[in-house]
Amino acid sequence: DAKTTQPNSMESNEEEPVHLPCNHSTISGTDYIHWYRQLPSQGPEYVIHGLTSNVNNRMASLAIAEDRKSSTLILHRATLRDAAVYYCILRELNAGGTSYGKLTFGQGTILTVHP
Amino acid sequence: NAGVTQTPKFRVLKTGQSMTLLCAQDMNHEYMYWYRQDPGMGLRLIHYSVGEGTTAKGEVPDGYNVSRLKKQNFLLGLESAAPSQTSVYFCASTVLPGTGELFFGEGSRLTVL
């Protein structure tokens, strides 16, 4: 599985934007970029995913570099509830691939949000 | 809509005892997964299933067995628990393995003494 590199931790103030970077220099053409987050004492939850174009949803935005070797998860206005571990993960597109859609989690980025 | 439900949520075992964790999903998903998470670590895949009656090994399968007799249920068994299996276990399911969102349960915290 292609690997991702994320900073161990980041800090933000409430109501400020947060940019969480992820490097994935070995990404293949069929890898989707997924972001999940894990709130304290909970299971991971889906945040957003994309392939080549930038994506927006109600939770966040995903900015993907033109060469796809890096991406940035953007939380437009951080709240205290956004304090979590954020995981950047690559998933193969095809069901017939060896990954069968399983996620390979790295260490993630611990986001601390200050009031 | 219950989503993914794990039982039990907490369990304490003695070394050598056996137990089964149950994962149930009500979303008609084909793909199901069992992960474990140790303190300060990311999740690691134990076993997964691509449909009823199928199972496959993940990254850390040793010491665990699984079964998928019904599409909605994915069972994780520990035949002879060891302290190294103390962990939080998460079950997940998805309908589309490539792009679909994985839905996770709330976790089952297992302590082996």
mmCIF file of C-alpha atoms in Angstrom:
data_model
loop_
_atom_site.group_PDB
_atom_site.id
_atom_site.type_symbol
_atom_site.label_atom_id
_atom_site.label_comp_id
_atom_site.label_asym_id
_atom_site.label_seq_id
_atom_site.Cartn_x
_atom_site.Cartn_y
_atom_site.Cartn_z
ATOM 1 C CA ASP A 1 0.000 0.000 0.000
ATOM 2 C CA ALA A 2 1.176 3.495 -0.787
ATOM 3 C CA LYS A 3 2.298 5.381 2.293
ATOM 4 C CA THR A 4 1.445 8.819 3.566
ATOM 5 C CA THR A 5 3.412 11.219 5.753
ATOM 6 C CA GLN A 6 1.717 13.619 8.154
ATOM 7 C CA PRO A 7 2.979 15.894 10.928
ATOM 8 C CA ASN A 8 2.601 14.327 14.350
ATOM 9 C CA SER A 9 0.657 17.241 15.783
ATOM 10 C CA MET A 10 -0.782 20.651 14.994
ATOM 11 C CA GLU A 11 -2.500 23.343 17.004
ATOM 12 C CA SER A 12 -5.162 25.843 16.140
ATOM 13 C CA ASN A 13 -7.366 28.417 17.787
ATOM 14 C CA GLU A 14 -11.114 28.129 17.754
ATOM 15 C CA GLU A 15 -12.850 29.676 14.735
ATOM 16 C CA GLU A 16 -9.607 29.907 12.775
ATOM 17 C CA PRO A 17 -8.917 27.870 9.618
ATOM 18 C CA VAL A 18 -6.764 24.779 9.876
ATOM 19 C CA HIS A 19 -4.669 23.294 7.081
ATOM 20 C CA LEU A 20 -3.600 19.709 7.660
ATOM 21 C CA PRO A 21 -0.924 18.563 5.188
ATOM 22 C CA CYS A 22 -0.292 15.084 3.849
ATOM 23 C CA ASN A 23 2.510 13.878 1.593
ATOM 24 C CA HIS A 24 2.001 10.820 -0.599
ATOM 25 C CA SER A 25 4.821 10.891 -3.123
ATOM 26 C CA THR A 26 4.344 7.232 -4.172
ATOM 27 C CA ILE A 27 0.661 7.574 -4.980
ATOM 28 C CA SER A 28 -0.526 5.630 -8.013
ATOM 29 C CA GLY A 29 -3.026 6.739 -10.591
ATOM 30 C CA THR A 30 -5.817 4.611 -9.119
ATOM 31 C CA ASP A 31 -5.361 5.660 -5.491
ATOM 32 C CA TYR A 32 -8.069 7.768 -3.928
ATOM 33 C CA ILE A 33 -7.044 10.110 -1.113
ATOM 34 C CA HIS A 34 -9.226 9.633 1.940
ATOM 35 C CA TRP A 35 -9.321 11.510 5.222
ATOM 36 C CA TYR A 36 -10.752 10.113 8.411
ATOM 37 C CA ARG A 37 -10.703 11.522 11.893
ATOM 38 C CA GLN A 38 -10.966 9.899 15.285
ATOM 39 C CA LEU A 39 -12.427 11.801 18.188
ATOM 40 C CA PRO A 40 -11.322 10.731 21.677
ATOM 41 C CA SER A 41 -12.703 7.329 22.686
ATOM 42 C CA GLN A 42 -14.597 6.904 19.415
ATOM 43 C CA GLY A 43 -14.210 4.982 16.195
ATOM 44 C CA PRO A 44 -12.843 6.761 13.131
ATOM 45 C CA GLU A 45 -15.282 8.730 11.040
ATOM 46 C CA TYR A 46 -15.127 9.629 7.383
ATOM 47 C CA VAL A 47 -14.277 13.228 6.543
ATOM 48 C CA ILE A 48 -13.726 13.519 2.805
ATOM 49 C CA HIS A 49 -12.081 11.902 -0.192
ATOM 50 C CA GLY A 50 -10.901 12.827 -3.659
ATOM 51 C CA LEU A 51 -8.969 11.641 -6.683
ATOM 52 C CA THR A 52 -7.640 14.609 -8.645
ATOM 53 C CA SER A 53 -9.883 17.626 -8.191
ATOM 54 C CA ASN A 54 -10.420 19.654 -5.055
ATOM 55 C CA VAL A 55 -13.471 18.556 -3.074
ATOM 56 C CA ASN A 56 -15.777 20.272 -0.639
ATOM 57 C CA ASN A 57 -18.373 18.922 1.744
ATOM 58 C CA ARG A 58 -20.121 20.106 4.868
ATOM 59 C CA MET A 59 -17.225 19.078 7.095
ATOM 60 C CA ALA A 60 -14.130 20.173 5.199
ATOM 61 C CA SER A 61 -12.360 20.844 1.930
ATOM 62 C CA LEU A 62 -9.678 18.746 0.299
ATOM 63 C CA ALA A 63 -7.045 20.428 -1.827
ATOM 64 C CA ILE A 64 -5.041 18.052 -4.020
ATOM 65 C CA ALA A 65 -1.764 19.098 -5.623
ATOM 66 C CA GLU A 66 -1.624 18.982 -9.388
ATOM 67 C CA ASP A 67 0.941 16.161 -9.334
ATOM 68 C CA ARG A 68 -1.125 14.389 -6.606
ATOM 69 C CA LYS A 69 1.963 13.885 -4.457
ATOM 70 C CA SER A 70 0.450 15.888 -1.624
ATOM 71 C CA SER A 71 -2.895 17.056 -0.324
ATOM 72 C CA THR A 72 -4.273 19.350 2.356
ATOM 73 C CA LEU A 73 -7.357 18.937 4.471
ATOM 74 C CA ILE A 74 -8.882 22.303 5.258
ATOM 75 C CA LEU A 75 -11.183 22.940 8.199
ATOM 76 C CA HIS A 76 -12.544 26.390 7.494
ATOM 77 C CA ARG A 77 -13.434 27.325 11.061
ATOM 78 C CA ALA A 78 -12.107 25.013 13.722
ATOM 79 C CA THR A 79 -14.300 24.247 16.688
ATOM 80 C CA LEU A 80 -13.440 22.472 19.911
ATOM 81 C CA ARG A 81 -15.261 19.426 18.552
ATOM 82 C CA ASP A 82 -12.726 19.225 15.725
ATOM 83 C CA ALA A 83 -9.979 18.227 18.166
ATOM 84 C CA ALA A 84 -9.108 14.733 16.987
ATOM 85 C CA VAL A 85 -6.529 12.575 15.251
ATOM 86 C CA TYR A 86 -6.715 13.084 11.487
ATOM 87 C CA TYR A 87 -5.658 10.283 9.181
ATOM 88 C CA CYS A 88 -4.710 10.687 5.538
ATOM 89 C CA ILE A 89 -5.109 7.359 3.739
ATOM 90 C CA LEU A 90 -4.733 6.104 0.179
ATOM 91 C CA ARG A 91 -7.206 3.568 -1.181
ATOM 92 C CA GLU A 92 -7.082 1.642 -4.394
ATOM 93 C CA LEU A 93 -9.965 2.292 -6.762
ATOM 94 C CA ASN A 94 -10.636 -1.189 -8.043
ATOM 95 C CA ALA A 95 -12.498 -3.829 -6.057
ATOM 96 C CA GLY A 96 -10.390 -6.403 -7.841
ATOM 97 C CA GLY A 97 -7.201 -4.942 -6.428
ATOM 98 C CA THR A 98 -5.407 -6.607 -3.575
ATOM 99 C CA SER A 99 -6.441 -3.985 -1.072
ATOM 100 C CA TYR A 100 -10.165 -4.834 -1.225
ATOM 101 C CA GLY A 101 -10.875 -1.374 0.052
ATOM 102 C CA LYS A 102 -9.182 -1.812 3.390
ATOM 103 C CA LEU A 103 -7.670 1.272 4.970
ATOM 104 C CA THR A 104 -4.043 1.362 6.061
ATOM 105 C CA PHE A 105 -3.787 3.791 8.944
ATOM 106 C CA GLY A 106 -0.614 5.668 9.774
ATOM 107 C CA GLN A 107 0.000 7.620 12.960
ATOM 108 C CA GLY A 108 -2.109 10.567 11.862
ATOM 109 C CA THR A 109 -1.969 14.179 13.018
ATOM 110 C CA ILE A 110 -3.192 15.084 16.475
ATOM 111 C CA LEU A 111 -5.088 18.362 16.156
ATOM 112 C CA THR A 112 -5.455 20.465 19.284
ATOM 113 C CA VAL A 113 -7.954 23.319 19.197
ATOM 114 C CA HIS A 114 -7.575 26.085 21.768
ATOM 115 C CA PRO A 115 -10.579 28.110 22.981
ATOM 116 C CA ASN B 1 -30.485 3.587 11.841
ATOM 117 C CA ALA B 2 -28.036 1.676 14.046
ATOM 118 C CA GLY B 3 -25.136 1.527 11.532
ATOM 119 C CA VAL B 4 -22.351 -0.661 12.908
ATOM 120 C CA THR B 5 -22.878 -2.162 16.338
ATOM 121 C CA GLN B 6 -20.218 -3.957 18.339
ATOM 122 C CA THR B 7 -20.789 -6.194 21.345
ATOM 123 C CA PRO B 8 -19.538 -6.318 24.000
ATOM 124 C CA LYS B 9 -18.137 -2.824 24.503
ATOM 125 C CA PHE B 10 -15.904 -3.843 27.393
ATOM 126 C CA ARG B 11 -14.492 -7.192 28.452
ATOM 127 C CA VAL B 12 -11.812 -8.416 30.819
ATOM 128 C CA LEU B 13 -10.330 -11.855 30.191
ATOM 129 C CA LYS B 14 -7.739 -14.008 31.872
ATOM 130 C CA THR B 15 -4.868 -15.374 29.830
ATOM 131 C CA GLY B 16 -5.972 -18.490 27.976
ATOM 132 C CA GLN B 17 -9.669 -17.723 27.979
ATOM 133 C CA SER B 18 -11.630 -17.486 24.771
ATOM 134 C CA MET B 19 -14.206 -14.994 23.590
ATOM 135 C CA THR B 20 -16.018 -13.721 20.535
ATOM 136 C CA LEU B 21 -16.639 -10.141 19.477
ATOM 137 C CA LEU B 22 -19.722 -9.548 17.385
ATOM 138 C CA CYS B 23 -20.045 -6.882 14.717
ATOM 139 C CA ALA B 24 -23.450 -6.278 13.204
ATOM 140 C CA GLN B 25 -24.313 -3.833 10.422
ATOM 141 C CA ASP B 26 -27.744 -2.984 9.091
ATOM 142 C CA MET B 27 -26.644 -1.229 5.875
ATOM 143 C CA ASN B 28 -26.469 -4.343 3.655
ATOM 144 C CA HIS B 29 -22.725 -3.807 3.149
ATOM 145 C CA GLU B 30 -20.674 -6.506 1.461
ATOM 146 C CA TYR B 31 -17.297 -5.526 2.895
ATOM 147 C CA MET B 32 -16.497 -5.780 6.577
ATOM 148 C CA TYR B 33 -13.274 -5.333 8.540
ATOM 149 C CA TRP B 34 -11.830 -5.903 11.996
ATOM 150 C CA TYR B 35 -9.109 -3.528 13.228
ATOM 151 C CA ARG B 36 -7.234 -3.232 16.487
ATOM 152 C CA GLN B 37 -5.824 -0.063 17.984
ATOM 153 C CA ASP B 38 -3.141 -0.003 20.628
ATOM 154 C CA PRO B 39 -2.474 3.113 22.744
ATOM 155 C CA GLY B 40 -1.050 5.994 20.708
ATOM 156 C CA MET B 41 -1.144 3.978 17.498
ATOM 157 C CA GLY B 42 -3.121 3.979 14.312
ATOM 158 C CA LEU B 43 -5.505 1.143 13.494
ATOM 159 C CA ARG B 44 -4.143 -2.144 12.165
ATOM 160 C CA LEU B 45 -6.203 -4.556 10.076
ATOM 161 C CA ILE B 46 -6.723 -8.022 11.570
ATOM 162 C CA HIS B 47 -9.096 -9.739 9.137
ATOM 163 C CA TYR B 48 -11.603 -8.679 6.546
ATOM 164 C CA SER B 49 -14.441 -10.095 4.466
ATOM 165 C CA VAL B 50 -15.565 -9.241 0.947
ATOM 166 C CA GLY B 51 -18.922 -10.970 1.282
ATOM 167 C CA GLU B 52 -20.957 -13.597 3.099
ATOM 168 C CA GLY B 53 -18.977 -16.785 3.590
ATOM 169 C CA THR B 54 -15.604 -15.177 2.798
ATOM 170 C CA THR B 55 -12.765 -14.091 5.056
ATOM 171 C CA ALA B 56 -9.169 -13.009 4.490
ATOM 172 C CA LYS B 57 -6.138 -12.146 6.594
ATOM 173 C CA GLY B 58 -5.070 -8.608 7.178
ATOM 174 C CA GLU B 59 -1.901 -7.157 8.617
ATOM 175 C CA VAL B 60 -1.980 -8.772 12.083
ATOM 176 C CA PRO B 61 -4.118 -11.965 11.917
ATOM 177 C CA ASP B 62 -2.200 -14.223 14.310
ATOM 178 C CA GLY B 63 -4.179 -15.316 17.359
ATOM 179 C CA TYR B 64 -7.548 -14.401 15.835
ATOM 180 C CA ASN B 65 -10.188 -16.199 13.811
ATOM 181 C CA VAL B 66 -13.199 -14.759 12.027
ATOM 182 C CA SER B 67 -16.435 -15.917 10.468
ATOM 183 C CA ARG B 68 -19.022 -14.308 8.179
ATOM 184 C CA LEU B 69 -21.909 -16.763 8.143
ATOM 185 C CA LYS B 70 -24.462 -14.007 7.618
ATOM 186 C CA LYS B 71 -23.955 -10.915 5.512
ATOM 187 C CA GLN B 72 -24.800 -8.562 8.349
ATOM 188 C CA ASN B 73 -22.529 -10.156 10.963
ATOM 189 C CA PHE B 74 -18.760 -10.436 11.233
ATOM 190 C CA LEU B 75 -17.413 -12.314 14.251
ATOM 191 C CA LEU B 76 -13.912 -12.018 15.672
ATOM 192 C CA GLY B 77 -12.745 -14.823 17.923
ATOM 193 C CA LEU B 78 -9.860 -15.185 20.317
ATOM 194 C CA GLU B 79 -9.297 -18.878 21.062
ATOM 195 C CA SER B 80 -6.665 -18.423 23.763
ATOM 196 C CA ALA B 81 -6.318 -14.815 24.842
ATOM 197 C CA ALA B 82 -2.889 -13.350 25.550
ATOM 198 C CA PRO B 83 -1.941 -10.061 27.260
ATOM 199 C CA SER B 84 -0.604 -8.843 23.886
ATOM 200 C CA GLN B 85 -4.182 -8.866 22.641
ATOM 201 C CA THR B 86 -5.183 -6.169 25.092
ATOM 202 C CA SER B 87 -6.439 -3.484 22.757
ATOM 203 C CA VAL B 88 -9.438 -1.612 21.438
ATOM 204 C CA TYR B 89 -11.105 -3.443 18.567
ATOM 205 C CA PHE B 90 -13.026 -1.659 15.842
ATOM 206 C CA CYS B 91 -15.301 -3.135 13.235
ATOM 207 C CA ALA B 92 -16.077 -1.336 9.973
ATOM 208 C CA SER B 93 -18.133 -1.903 6.859
ATOM 209 C CA THR B 94 -18.511 -0.367 3.431
ATOM 210 C CA VAL B 95 -20.496 -0.858 0.268
ATOM 211 C CA LEU B 96 -17.847 0.359 -2.166
ATOM 212 C CA PRO B 97 -14.308 -0.791 -1.399
ATOM 213 C CA GLY B 98 -12.629 1.778 -3.588
ATOM 214 C CA THR B 99 -14.377 5.013 -2.865
ATOM 215 C CA GLY B 100 -17.043 4.270 -0.327
ATOM 216 C CA GLU B 101 -17.046 5.601 3.162
ATOM 217 C CA LEU B 102 -16.134 3.106 5.866
ATOM 218 C CA PHE B 103 -18.544 3.118 8.761
ATOM 219 C CA PHE B 104 -16.940 2.222 12.074
ATOM 220 C CA GLY B 105 -18.417 0.880 15.264
ATOM 221 C CA GLU B 106 -17.771 2.499 18.622
ATOM 222 C CA GLY B 107 -15.132 -0.019 19.582
ATOM 223 C CA SER B 108 -14.733 -2.894 22.016
ATOM 224 C CA ARG B 109 -12.157 -2.485 24.749
ATOM 225 C CA LEU B 110 -10.565 -5.802 25.672
ATOM 226 C CA THR B 111 -8.184 -6.321 28.572
ATOM 227 C CA VAL B 112 -6.350 -9.604 28.980
ATOM 228 C CA LEU B 113 -4.818 -10.153 32.404
#
